[in-house]
């Protein structure tokens, strides 16, 4: 049985297979061809944090694959009343075929997976957001071809998205240039582990430097879910890190702009960039659906 708690839980070859399958499933869906390969399967989706894209893409995706999805908000389950994660994992995994969890501590999904009889997918933790990178790389390659050897610039917080871009450098072989304000760099242990596995990642505090020559520029909010009270202090620390036309001008002329969304125009990204011609954020968001359908199929076939 396989879990997907980080991108490093699948091999680079498996990651490639999932993206290829995502392309096939996308075509089938666009052409109205049925692809009910998960008929009779149930996905349980536990959410401790808000979500639009992740919830809807998994729920709609499971339906399109012929299965069923259950939305389990922690506030309306016994999880929210303190039932141990280990007990919840044993019970839920005896009733459903696959489980997604969006929560705070990464240790929570790890503990859940340890006690689960079925595959567990990380739908975002404070540490990583691996499903998003599958969709982002899929989107890049739809538009520009193989991402291996290309340069991705991450401008902003060393957060869960930055960490997944770091792990993705192992899976997909791009060069990642990160620019974060001092004190907001990515997790040093996660970075060292990815470098051990061959990730090509450089760090700086200069957004223009990170964007120089990039094929893809990407960013995310300055205060993630759970950090709302730090918003004001972070807004100060991140001054100069908004991805605007000046930063995009440092990148290659054909560079794409991505953002996992939701975005704050006028903070981490200028409206002229996210709503401009280099932005592919709507295609990126839609591709969550196709990439995760391929992921669900992959994990359920490898049991
Ligand atoms: N990008 C992303 O995960 O969006 P949601 O928070 O809406 O799920
Ligand atoms: N870094 C953001 C990503 C949201 C999809 C957060 O964790 O809130």
PDB file of C-alpha atoms and ligand atoms in Angstrom:
ATOM      1  CA  UNK A   1       0.000   0.000   0.000  1.00  0.00           C
ATOM      2  CA  UNK A   2       1.236   3.481  -0.921  1.00  0.00           C
ATOM      3  CA  UNK A   3       0.649   6.853   0.711  1.00  0.00           C
ATOM      4  CA  UNK A   4       1.273  10.299  -0.815  1.00  0.00           C
ATOM      5  CA  UNK A   5       2.384  12.491   2.074  1.00  0.00           C
ATOM      6  CA  UNK A   6       5.142  14.233   0.103  1.00  0.00           C
ATOM      7  CA  UNK A   7       6.370  14.044  -3.488  1.00  0.00           C
ATOM      8  CA  UNK A   8       9.233  11.903  -2.250  1.00  0.00           C
ATOM      9  CA  UNK A   9       6.755   9.085  -1.519  1.00  0.00           C
ATOM     10  CA  UNK A  10       6.649   8.404  -5.260  1.00  0.00           C
ATOM     11  CA  UNK A  11       9.616   7.834  -7.549  1.00  0.00           C
ATOM     12  CA  UNK A  12      10.420  10.280 -10.361  1.00  0.00           C
ATOM     13  CA  UNK A  13       9.221   7.601 -12.807  1.00  0.00           C
ATOM     14  CA  UNK A  14       5.926   7.261 -10.954  1.00  0.00           C
ATOM     15  CA  UNK A  15       5.505  11.048 -10.887  1.00  0.00           C
ATOM     16  CA  UNK A  16       5.985  11.065 -14.669  1.00  0.00           C
ATOM     17  CA  UNK A  17       3.467   8.238 -15.057  1.00  0.00           C
ATOM     18  CA  UNK A  18       0.880  10.200 -13.024  1.00  0.00           C
ATOM     19  CA  UNK A  19       1.309  13.307 -15.198  1.00  0.00           C
ATOM     20  CA  UNK A  20       0.991  11.275 -18.394  1.00  0.00           C
ATOM     21  CA  UNK A  21      -2.187   9.694 -17.067  1.00  0.00           C
ATOM     22  CA  UNK A  22      -3.454  13.151 -16.015  1.00  0.00           C
ATOM     23  CA  UNK A  23      -3.178  14.193 -19.660  1.00  0.00           C
ATOM     24  CA  UNK A  24      -5.138  11.141 -20.817  1.00  0.00           C
ATOM     25  CA  UNK A  25      -7.838  11.638 -18.196  1.00  0.00           C
ATOM     26  CA  UNK A  26      -8.103  15.334 -19.078  1.00  0.00           C
ATOM     27  CA  UNK A  27      -8.631  14.474 -22.754  1.00  0.00           C
ATOM     28  CA  UNK A  28     -11.232  11.843 -21.879  1.00  0.00           C
ATOM     29  CA  UNK A  29     -13.123  14.286 -19.705  1.00  0.00           C
ATOM     30  CA  UNK A  30     -12.996  17.089 -22.299  1.00  0.00           C
ATOM     31  CA  UNK A  31     -14.235  14.719 -25.000  1.00  0.00           C
ATOM     32  CA  UNK A  32     -17.034  13.454 -22.774  1.00  0.00           C
ATOM     33  CA  UNK A  33     -15.661   9.902 -22.761  1.00  0.00           C
ATOM     34  CA  UNK A  34     -16.557   7.994 -19.571  1.00  0.00           C
ATOM     35  CA  UNK A  35     -13.603   6.892 -17.434  1.00  0.00           C
ATOM     36  CA  UNK A  36     -15.242   5.280 -14.431  1.00  0.00           C
ATOM     37  CA  UNK A  37     -12.118   3.403 -13.374  1.00  0.00           C
ATOM     38  CA  UNK A  38     -12.850   3.797  -9.640  1.00  0.00           C
ATOM     39  CA  UNK A  39     -16.429   2.587  -9.656  1.00  0.00           C
ATOM     40  CA  UNK A  40     -17.580   1.556  -6.199  1.00  0.00           C
ATOM     41  CA  UNK A  41     -14.641   3.280  -4.450  1.00  0.00           C
ATOM     42  CA  UNK A  42     -15.096   5.841  -1.681  1.00  0.00           C
ATOM     43  CA  UNK A  43     -12.773   8.716  -0.822  1.00  0.00           C
ATOM     44  CA  UNK A  44     -12.919  10.217   2.680  1.00  0.00           C
ATOM     45  CA  UNK A  45     -11.740  13.845   2.754  1.00  0.00           C
ATOM     46  CA  UNK A  46     -10.786  15.237   6.171  1.00  0.00           C
ATOM     47  CA  UNK A  47     -10.411  19.012   6.334  1.00  0.00           C
ATOM     48  CA  UNK A  48      -9.095  20.892   9.379  1.00  0.00           C
ATOM     49  CA  UNK A  49      -8.519  24.017   7.252  1.00  0.00           C
ATOM     50  CA  UNK A  50     -10.494  25.880   4.596  1.00  0.00           C
ATOM     51  CA  UNK A  51     -10.332  24.845   0.934  1.00  0.00           C
ATOM     52  CA  UNK A  52     -11.975  25.605  -2.382  1.00  0.00           C
ATOM     53  CA  UNK A  53      -9.806  23.993  -5.079  1.00  0.00           C
ATOM     54  CA  UNK A  54      -8.608  20.929  -3.196  1.00  0.00           C
ATOM     55  CA  UNK A  55     -12.016  19.950  -1.919  1.00  0.00           C
ATOM     56  CA  UNK A  56     -13.836  20.504  -5.203  1.00  0.00           C
ATOM     57  CA  UNK A  57     -11.167  18.870  -7.374  1.00  0.00           C
ATOM     58  CA  UNK A  58     -11.054  15.721  -5.250  1.00  0.00           C
ATOM     59  CA  UNK A  59     -14.828  15.519  -4.891  1.00  0.00           C
ATOM     60  CA  UNK A  60     -15.631  16.203  -8.551  1.00  0.00           C
ATOM     61  CA  UNK A  61     -12.716  14.002  -9.640  1.00  0.00           C
ATOM     62  CA  UNK A  62     -13.865  11.040  -7.601  1.00  0.00           C
ATOM     63  CA  UNK A  63     -17.381  11.395  -9.034  1.00  0.00           C
ATOM     64  CA  UNK A  64     -16.022  11.526 -12.602  1.00  0.00           C
ATOM     65  CA  UNK A  65     -14.019   8.368 -11.899  1.00  0.00           C
ATOM     66  CA  UNK A  66     -17.220   6.578 -10.900  1.00  0.00           C
ATOM     67  CA  UNK A  67     -16.582   6.724  -7.151  1.00  0.00           C
ATOM     68  CA  UNK A  68     -17.917   8.687  -4.232  1.00  0.00           C
ATOM     69  CA  UNK A  69     -16.332  11.317  -1.975  1.00  0.00           C
ATOM     70  CA  UNK A  70     -17.236  12.210   1.610  1.00  0.00           C
ATOM     71  CA  UNK A  71     -16.414  15.677   2.940  1.00  0.00           C
ATOM     72  CA  UNK A  72     -15.465  15.321   6.611  1.00  0.00           C
ATOM     73  CA  UNK A  73     -14.938  18.663   8.279  1.00  0.00           C
ATOM     74  CA  UNK A  74     -13.165  18.173  11.577  1.00  0.00           C
ATOM     75  CA  UNK A  75     -15.631  20.535  13.275  1.00  0.00           C
ATOM     76  CA  UNK A  76     -18.522  18.197  12.545  1.00  0.00           C
ATOM     77  CA  UNK A  77     -16.779  14.876  13.219  1.00  0.00           C
ATOM     78  CA  UNK A  78     -15.477  13.411  16.465  1.00  0.00           C
ATOM     79  CA  UNK A  79     -11.955  14.402  15.343  1.00  0.00           C
ATOM     80  CA  UNK A  80     -12.870  17.955  16.285  1.00  0.00           C
ATOM     81  CA  UNK A  81     -13.916  16.750  19.752  1.00  0.00           C
ATOM     82  CA  UNK A  82     -10.578  15.127  20.448  1.00  0.00           C
ATOM     83  CA  UNK A  83     -10.988  11.530  19.232  1.00  0.00           C
ATOM     84  CA  UNK A  84      -7.395  10.336  18.797  1.00  0.00           C
ATOM     85  CA  UNK A  85      -6.039  10.471  15.260  1.00  0.00           C
ATOM     86  CA  UNK A  86      -4.936   6.830  15.515  1.00  0.00           C
ATOM     87  CA  UNK A  87      -8.485   5.679  16.404  1.00  0.00           C
ATOM     88  CA  UNK A  88      -9.997   7.813  13.643  1.00  0.00           C
ATOM     89  CA  UNK A  89      -7.548   6.354  11.125  1.00  0.00           C
ATOM     90  CA  UNK A  90      -8.418   2.777  12.086  1.00  0.00           C
ATOM     91  CA  UNK A  91     -12.158   3.401  11.907  1.00  0.00           C
ATOM     92  CA  UNK A  92     -12.327   5.529   8.764  1.00  0.00           C
ATOM     93  CA  UNK A  93      -9.930   3.310   6.833  1.00  0.00           C
ATOM     94  CA  UNK A  94     -12.124   0.297   7.588  1.00  0.00           C
ATOM     95  CA  UNK A  95     -14.992   1.994   5.719  1.00  0.00           C
ATOM     96  CA  UNK A  96     -13.490   3.934   2.798  1.00  0.00           C
ATOM     97  CA  UNK A  97     -10.901   3.036   0.133  1.00  0.00           C
ATOM     98  CA  UNK A  98      -8.681   6.120   0.215  1.00  0.00           C
ATOM     99  CA  UNK A  99      -8.363   9.209   2.415  1.00  0.00           C
ATOM    100  CA  UNK A 100      -7.191  12.806   1.950  1.00  0.00           C
ATOM    101  CA  UNK A 101      -6.277  15.026   4.896  1.00  0.00           C
ATOM    102  CA  UNK A 102      -5.716  18.778   5.063  1.00  0.00           C
ATOM    103  CA  UNK A 103      -4.456  19.777   8.481  1.00  0.00           C
ATOM    104  CA  UNK A 104      -1.812  21.728  10.406  1.00  0.00           C
ATOM    105  CA  UNK A 105       1.059  19.565  11.672  1.00  0.00           C
ATOM    106  CA  UNK A 106       2.635  17.206   9.156  1.00  0.00           C
ATOM    107  CA  UNK A 107       2.980  14.685  11.993  1.00  0.00           C
ATOM    108  CA  UNK A 108      -0.814  14.369  12.006  1.00  0.00           C
ATOM    109  CA  UNK A 109      -0.948  12.971   8.446  1.00  0.00           C
ATOM    110  CA  UNK A 110       2.061  10.774   9.221  1.00  0.00           C
ATOM    111  CA  UNK A 111       0.350   9.315  12.309  1.00  0.00           C
ATOM    112  CA  UNK A 112      -2.906   8.912  10.418  1.00  0.00           C
ATOM    113  CA  UNK A 113      -1.121   7.059   7.604  1.00  0.00           C
ATOM    114  CA  UNK A 114       0.644   4.800  10.081  1.00  0.00           C
ATOM    115  CA  UNK A 115      -2.708   3.550  11.421  1.00  0.00           C
ATOM    116  CA  UNK A 116      -4.620   3.602   8.127  1.00  0.00           C
ATOM    117  CA  UNK A 117      -5.419   0.430   6.188  1.00  0.00           C
ATOM    118  CA  UNK A 118      -5.873   2.463   2.992  1.00  0.00           C
ATOM    119  CA  UNK A 119      -3.757   5.019   1.081  1.00  0.00           C
ATOM    120  CA  UNK A 120      -3.564   8.517   2.588  1.00  0.00           C
ATOM    121  CA  UNK A 121      -3.036  11.671   0.504  1.00  0.00           C
ATOM    122  CA  UNK A 122      -1.686  14.893   2.003  1.00  0.00           C
ATOM    123  CA  UNK A 123      -4.111  17.592   0.885  1.00  0.00           C
ATOM    124  CA  UNK A 124      -1.863  20.267   2.525  1.00  0.00           C
ATOM    125  CA  UNK A 125      -0.083  20.478   5.838  1.00  0.00           C
ATOM    126  CA  UNK A 126       1.978  23.278   7.333  1.00  0.00           C
ATOM    127  CA  UNK A 127       5.019  21.522   5.824  1.00  0.00           C
ATOM    128  CA  UNK A 128       4.030  20.520   2.280  1.00  0.00           C
ATOM    129  CA  UNK A 129       1.346  20.648  -0.425  1.00  0.00           C
ATOM    130  CA  UNK A 130       2.429  17.948  -2.890  1.00  0.00           C
ATOM    131  CA  UNK A 131      -0.838  17.695  -4.891  1.00  0.00           C
ATOM    132  CA  UNK A 132      -0.348  21.282  -6.031  1.00  0.00           C
ATOM    133  CA  UNK A 133       3.053  20.552  -7.574  1.00  0.00           C
ATOM    134  CA  UNK A 134       1.652  17.681  -9.648  1.00  0.00           C
ATOM    135  CA  UNK A 135      -0.846  20.147 -11.140  1.00  0.00           C
ATOM    136  CA  UNK A 136       1.743  22.909 -11.543  1.00  0.00           C
ATOM    137  CA  UNK A 137       4.302  20.786 -13.369  1.00  0.00           C
ATOM    138  CA  UNK A 138       1.527  19.266 -15.487  1.00  0.00           C
ATOM    139  CA  UNK A 139       0.428  22.801 -16.439  1.00  0.00           C
ATOM    140  CA  UNK A 140       3.964  23.938 -17.254  1.00  0.00           C
ATOM    141  CA  UNK A 141       4.517  20.919 -19.484  1.00  0.00           C
ATOM    142  CA  UNK A 142       1.177  21.326 -21.281  1.00  0.00           C
ATOM    143  CA  UNK A 143       2.303  24.811 -22.289  1.00  0.00           C
ATOM    144  CA  UNK A 144       6.074  24.552 -22.624  1.00  0.00           C
ATOM    145  CA  UNK A 145       7.125  20.867 -22.722  1.00  0.00           C
ATOM    146  CA  UNK A 146       9.525  19.042 -20.425  1.00  0.00           C
ATOM    147  CA  UNK A 147      10.335  20.982 -17.239  1.00  0.00           C
ATOM    148  CA  UNK A 148      13.567  19.042 -16.613  1.00  0.00           C
ATOM    149  CA  UNK A 149      16.528  21.434 -16.848  1.00  0.00           C
ATOM    150  CA  UNK A 150      14.277  24.514 -16.776  1.00  0.00           C
ATOM    151  CA  UNK A 151      14.534  27.223 -14.107  1.00  0.00           C
ATOM    152  CA  UNK A 152      11.732  27.828 -11.615  1.00  0.00           C
ATOM    153  CA  UNK A 153      11.844  30.966  -9.433  1.00  0.00           C
ATOM    154  CA  UNK A 154      10.081  30.884  -6.079  1.00  0.00           C
ATOM    155  CA  UNK A 155       9.610  34.409  -4.718  1.00  0.00           C
ATOM    156  CA  UNK A 156       8.321  34.638  -1.162  1.00  0.00           C
ATOM    157  CA  UNK A 157       7.717  32.641   1.976  1.00  0.00           C
ATOM    158  CA  UNK A 158       9.652  29.431   2.601  1.00  0.00           C
ATOM    159  CA  UNK A 159       6.311  27.745   3.269  1.00  0.00           C
ATOM    160  CA  UNK A 160       4.522  24.497   2.413  1.00  0.00           C
ATOM    161  CA  UNK A 161       4.415  25.392  -1.286  1.00  0.00           C
ATOM    162  CA  UNK A 162       8.111  26.303  -1.345  1.00  0.00           C
ATOM    163  CA  UNK A 163       8.870  22.971   0.331  1.00  0.00           C
ATOM    164  CA  UNK A 164       6.909  21.066  -2.266  1.00  0.00           C
ATOM    165  CA  UNK A 165       8.680  22.933  -5.077  1.00  0.00           C
ATOM    166  CA  UNK A 166      11.936  21.824  -3.411  1.00  0.00           C
ATOM    167  CA  UNK A 167      10.829  18.179  -3.335  1.00  0.00           C
ATOM    168  CA  UNK A 168       9.574  18.545  -6.890  1.00  0.00           C
ATOM    169  CA  UNK A 169      13.097  19.437  -7.984  1.00  0.00           C
ATOM    170  CA  UNK A 170      14.003  15.833  -7.082  1.00  0.00           C
ATOM    171  CA  UNK A 171      11.016  14.358  -8.923  1.00  0.00           C
ATOM    172  CA  UNK A 172      11.112  16.544 -12.033  1.00  0.00           C
ATOM    173  CA  UNK A 173      14.694  17.763 -12.389  1.00  0.00           C
ATOM    174  CA  UNK A 174      14.185  21.525 -12.667  1.00  0.00           C
ATOM    175  CA  UNK A 175      16.554  24.080 -11.167  1.00  0.00           C
ATOM    176  CA  UNK A 176      14.820  25.979  -8.348  1.00  0.00           C
ATOM    177  CA  UNK A 177      15.884  29.507  -7.360  1.00  0.00           C
ATOM    178  CA  UNK A 178      14.297  30.661  -4.117  1.00  0.00           C
ATOM    179  CA  UNK A 179      14.227  34.252  -2.841  1.00  0.00           C
ATOM    180  CA  UNK A 180      12.776  34.752   0.644  1.00  0.00           C
ATOM    181  CA  UNK A 181      13.163  37.557   3.178  1.00  0.00           C
ATOM    182  CA  UNK A 182      15.693  36.824   5.931  1.00  0.00           C
ATOM    183  CA  UNK A 183      14.025  34.708   8.590  1.00  0.00           C
ATOM    184  CA  UNK A 184      11.469  33.255   6.149  1.00  0.00           C
ATOM    185  CA  UNK A 185      13.700  30.755   4.358  1.00  0.00           C
ATOM    186  CA  UNK A 186      12.496  27.192   3.737  1.00  0.00           C
ATOM    187  CA  UNK A 187      13.066  24.460   6.295  1.00  0.00           C
ATOM    188  CA  UNK A 188      16.782  23.673   6.329  1.00  0.00           C
ATOM    189  CA  UNK A 189      16.348  19.957   7.027  1.00  0.00           C
ATOM    190  CA  UNK A 190      13.843  19.448   4.230  1.00  0.00           C
ATOM    191  CA  UNK A 191      16.128  21.350   1.852  1.00  0.00           C
ATOM    192  CA  UNK A 192      19.199  19.343   2.874  1.00  0.00           C
ATOM    193  CA  UNK A 193      17.310  16.059   2.415  1.00  0.00           C
ATOM    194  CA  UNK A 194      16.159  17.086  -1.076  1.00  0.00           C
ATOM    195  CA  UNK A 195      19.687  18.177  -2.012  1.00  0.00           C
ATOM    196  CA  UNK A 196      20.936  14.748  -0.867  1.00  0.00           C
ATOM    197  CA  UNK A 197      18.554  13.276  -3.433  1.00  0.00           C
ATOM    198  CA  UNK A 198      19.883  15.545  -6.168  1.00  0.00           C
ATOM    199  CA  UNK A 199      17.634  18.614  -5.986  1.00  0.00           C
ATOM    200  CA  UNK A 200      19.253  21.641  -7.634  1.00  0.00           C
ATOM    201  CA  UNK A 201      18.114  24.514  -5.377  1.00  0.00           C
ATOM    202  CA  UNK A 202      19.681  27.912  -4.701  1.00  0.00           C
ATOM    203  CA  UNK A 203      18.663  30.395  -1.983  1.00  0.00           C
ATOM    204  CA  UNK A 204      18.880  34.180  -1.915  1.00  0.00           C
ATOM    205  CA  UNK A 205      17.187  37.227  -0.437  1.00  0.00           C
ATOM    206  CA  UNK A 206      16.896  39.003  -3.797  1.00  0.00           C
ATOM    207  CA  UNK A 207      13.714  38.440  -5.845  1.00  0.00           C
ATOM    208  CA  UNK A 208      15.219  39.933  -9.024  1.00  0.00           C
ATOM    209  CA  UNK A 209      18.189  37.616  -8.721  1.00  0.00           C
ATOM    210  CA  UNK A 210      15.927  34.562  -8.284  1.00  0.00           C
ATOM    211  CA  UNK A 211      13.766  35.562 -11.246  1.00  0.00           C
ATOM    212  CA  UNK A 212      16.741  36.208 -13.559  1.00  0.00           C
ATOM    213  CA  UNK A 213      16.463  33.888 -16.555  1.00  0.00           C
ATOM    214  CA  UNK A 214      13.570  31.915 -15.035  1.00  0.00           C
ATOM    215  CA  UNK A 215      11.182  29.914 -17.218  1.00  0.00           C
ATOM    216  CA  UNK A 216       8.530  29.968 -14.515  1.00  0.00           C
ATOM    217  CA  UNK A 217       7.955  32.476 -11.716  1.00  0.00           C
ATOM    218  CA  UNK A 218       5.756  31.453  -8.827  1.00  0.00           C
ATOM    219  CA  UNK A 219       4.731  32.735  -5.418  1.00  0.00           C
ATOM    220  CA  UNK A 220       2.180  32.273  -2.646  1.00  0.00           C
ATOM    221  CA  UNK A 221       0.584  34.232   0.177  1.00  0.00           C
ATOM    222  CA  UNK A 222       2.824  35.805   2.804  1.00  0.00           C
ATOM    223  CA  UNK A 223       0.734  34.461   5.704  1.00  0.00           C
ATOM    224  CA  UNK A 224      -0.526  30.906   5.291  1.00  0.00           C
ATOM    225  CA  UNK A 225      -3.534  29.356   6.989  1.00  0.00           C
ATOM    226  CA  UNK A 226      -2.820  29.328  10.714  1.00  0.00           C
ATOM    227  CA  UNK A 227      -0.533  32.401  10.491  1.00  0.00           C
ATOM    228  CA  UNK A 228      -3.290  35.013  10.191  1.00  0.00           C
ATOM    229  CA  UNK A 229      -2.174  36.874  13.315  1.00  0.00           C
ATOM    230  CA  UNK A 230       1.288  37.367  11.754  1.00  0.00           C
ATOM    231  CA  UNK A 231      -0.171  39.121   8.688  1.00  0.00           C
ATOM    232  CA  UNK A 232       0.940  42.653   9.643  1.00  0.00           C
ATOM    233  CA  UNK A 233       4.469  41.720  10.683  1.00  0.00           C
ATOM    234  CA  UNK A 234       4.891  39.568   7.587  1.00  0.00           C
ATOM    235  CA  UNK A 235       3.631  42.355   5.295  1.00  0.00           C
ATOM    236  CA  UNK A 236       6.560  44.445   6.577  1.00  0.00           C
ATOM    237  CA  UNK A 237       9.105  41.656   6.267  1.00  0.00           C
ATOM    238  CA  UNK A 238       8.014  40.858   2.697  1.00  0.00           C
ATOM    239  CA  UNK A 239       8.201  44.451   1.400  1.00  0.00           C
ATOM    240  CA  UNK A 240       9.886  44.289  -2.012  1.00  0.00           C
ATOM    241  CA  UNK A 241       8.807  40.680  -2.598  1.00  0.00           C
ATOM    242  CA  UNK A 242       5.632  41.380  -4.572  1.00  0.00           C
ATOM    243  CA  UNK A 243       5.885  39.723  -7.993  1.00  0.00           C
ATOM    244  CA  UNK A 244       5.313  42.706 -10.262  1.00  0.00           C
ATOM    245  CA  UNK A 245       6.300  43.695 -13.810  1.00  0.00           C
ATOM    246  CA  UNK A 246       9.841  44.542 -12.664  1.00  0.00           C
ATOM    247  CA  UNK A 247      10.400  41.053 -11.274  1.00  0.00           C
ATOM    248  CA  UNK A 248       8.735  39.423 -14.297  1.00  0.00           C
ATOM    249  CA  UNK A 249      11.012  41.504 -16.553  1.00  0.00           C
ATOM    250  CA  UNK A 250      14.021  39.717 -15.015  1.00  0.00           C
ATOM    251  CA  UNK A 251      12.646  36.353 -16.151  1.00  0.00           C
ATOM    252  CA  UNK A 252      12.734  35.008 -19.692  1.00  0.00           C
ATOM    253  CA  UNK A 253      10.315  36.818 -22.016  1.00  0.00           C
ATOM    254  CA  UNK A 254       8.263  33.629 -22.420  1.00  0.00           C
ATOM    255  CA  UNK A 255       8.230  32.884 -18.653  1.00  0.00           C
ATOM    256  CA  UNK A 256       4.966  31.740 -17.129  1.00  0.00           C
ATOM    257  CA  UNK A 257       3.517  32.973 -13.840  1.00  0.00           C
ATOM    258  CA  UNK A 258       1.847  30.558 -11.416  1.00  0.00           C
ATOM    259  CA  UNK A 259       0.177  30.859  -8.016  1.00  0.00           C
ATOM    260  CA  UNK A 260      -1.552  28.024  -6.163  1.00  0.00           C
ATOM    261  CA  UNK A 261      -4.350  30.442  -5.151  1.00  0.00           C
ATOM    262  CA  UNK A 262      -6.035  31.976  -3.279  1.00  0.00           C
ATOM    263  CA  UNK A 263      -4.016  35.121  -4.099  1.00  0.00           C
ATOM    264  CA  UNK A 264      -3.850  38.577  -2.588  1.00  0.00           C
ATOM    265  CA  UNK A 265      -3.474  41.116  -5.403  1.00  0.00           C
ATOM    266  CA  UNK A 266      -1.253  43.986  -4.314  1.00  0.00           C
ATOM    267  CA  UNK A 267       0.568  41.853  -1.710  1.00  0.00           C
ATOM    268  CA  UNK A 268       2.533  38.872  -3.029  1.00  0.00           C
ATOM    269  CA  UNK A 269       1.515  39.537  -6.644  1.00  0.00           C
ATOM    270  CA  UNK A 270       0.559  42.615  -8.635  1.00  0.00           C
ATOM    271  CA  UNK A 271      -2.856  42.475 -10.318  1.00  0.00           C
ATOM    272  CA  UNK A 272      -1.127  43.270 -13.621  1.00  0.00           C
ATOM    273  CA  UNK A 273       0.891  40.039 -13.314  1.00  0.00           C
ATOM    274  CA  UNK A 274      -1.744  37.582 -12.063  1.00  0.00           C
ATOM    275  CA  UNK A 275      -4.293  39.003 -14.502  1.00  0.00           C
ATOM    276  CA  UNK A 276      -1.701  39.530 -17.245  1.00  0.00           C
ATOM    277  CA  UNK A 277      -0.650  37.549 -20.315  1.00  0.00           C
ATOM    278  CA  UNK A 278       2.057  35.444 -18.625  1.00  0.00           C
ATOM    279  CA  UNK A 279      -0.259  34.180 -15.906  1.00  0.00           C
ATOM    280  CA  UNK A 280      -1.625  30.648 -16.238  1.00  0.00           C
ATOM    281  CA  UNK A 281      -3.298  30.449 -12.834  1.00  0.00           C
ATOM    282  CA  UNK A 282      -6.746  29.375 -14.101  1.00  0.00           C
ATOM    283  CA  UNK A 283      -5.369  26.490 -16.129  1.00  0.00           C
ATOM    284  CA  UNK A 284      -3.181  25.626 -13.124  1.00  0.00           C
ATOM    285  CA  UNK A 285      -6.240  25.545 -10.844  1.00  0.00           C
ATOM    286  CA  UNK A 286      -8.254  23.378 -13.256  1.00  0.00           C
ATOM    287  CA  UNK A 287      -5.373  20.955 -13.536  1.00  0.00           C
ATOM    288  CA  UNK A 288      -5.702  20.099  -9.851  1.00  0.00           C
ATOM    289  CA  UNK A 289      -8.702  18.057 -10.998  1.00  0.00           C
ATOM    290  CA  UNK A 290      -6.885  16.096 -13.696  1.00  0.00           C
ATOM    291  CA  UNK A 291      -3.646  15.535 -11.771  1.00  0.00           C
ATOM    292  CA  UNK A 292      -5.465  14.315  -8.655  1.00  0.00           C
ATOM    293  CA  UNK A 293      -7.678  11.954 -10.644  1.00  0.00           C
ATOM    294  CA  UNK A 294      -4.484  10.356 -11.935  1.00  0.00           C
ATOM    295  CA  UNK A 295      -3.076  10.271  -8.390  1.00  0.00           C
ATOM    296  CA  UNK A 296      -6.221   8.598  -6.991  1.00  0.00           C
ATOM    297  CA  UNK A 297      -6.093   5.975  -9.728  1.00  0.00           C
ATOM    298  CA  UNK A 298      -2.362   5.378  -9.184  1.00  0.00           C
ATOM    299  CA  UNK A 299      -2.697   4.888  -5.407  1.00  0.00           C
ATOM    300  CA  UNK A 300      -5.762   2.652  -5.662  1.00  0.00           C
ATOM    301  CA  UNK A 301      -4.106   0.483  -8.306  1.00  0.00           C
ATOM    302  CA  UNK A 302      -0.966   0.020  -6.169  1.00  0.00           C
ATOM    303  CA  UNK A 303      -2.673  -1.507  -3.129  1.00  0.00           C
TER     304      UNK A 303
HETATM  305  N1  LIG B   1      -4.397  25.821  -3.966  1.00  0.00           N
HETATM  306  C1  LIG B   1      -5.214  25.254  -3.065  1.00  0.00           C
HETATM  307  O1  LIG B   1      -4.894  24.241  -2.442  1.00  0.00           O
HETATM  308  O2  LIG B   1      -6.418  25.872  -2.924  1.00  0.00           O
HETATM  309  P1  LIG B   1      -7.513  25.601  -1.806  1.00  0.00           P
HETATM  310  O3  LIG B   1      -6.966  26.094  -0.499  1.00  0.00           O
HETATM  311  O4  LIG B   1      -8.723  26.390  -2.274  1.00  0.00           O
HETATM  312  O5  LIG B   1      -7.802  24.130  -1.737  1.00  0.00           O
HETATM  313  N1  LIG B   2       0.586  28.442   1.743  1.00  0.00           N
HETATM  314  C1  LIG B   2      -0.848  28.468   1.630  1.00  0.00           C
HETATM  315  C2  LIG B   2      -1.314  27.598   0.519  1.00  0.00           C
HETATM  316  C3  LIG B   2      -2.808  27.564   0.319  1.00  0.00           C
HETATM  317  C4  LIG B   2      -3.227  26.652  -0.789  1.00  0.00           C
HETATM  318  C5  LIG B   2      -1.465  28.055   2.961  1.00  0.00           C
HETATM  319  O1  LIG B   2      -0.982  27.076   3.532  1.00  0.00           O
HETATM  320  O2  LIG B   2      -2.400  28.693   3.424  1.00  0.00           O
END
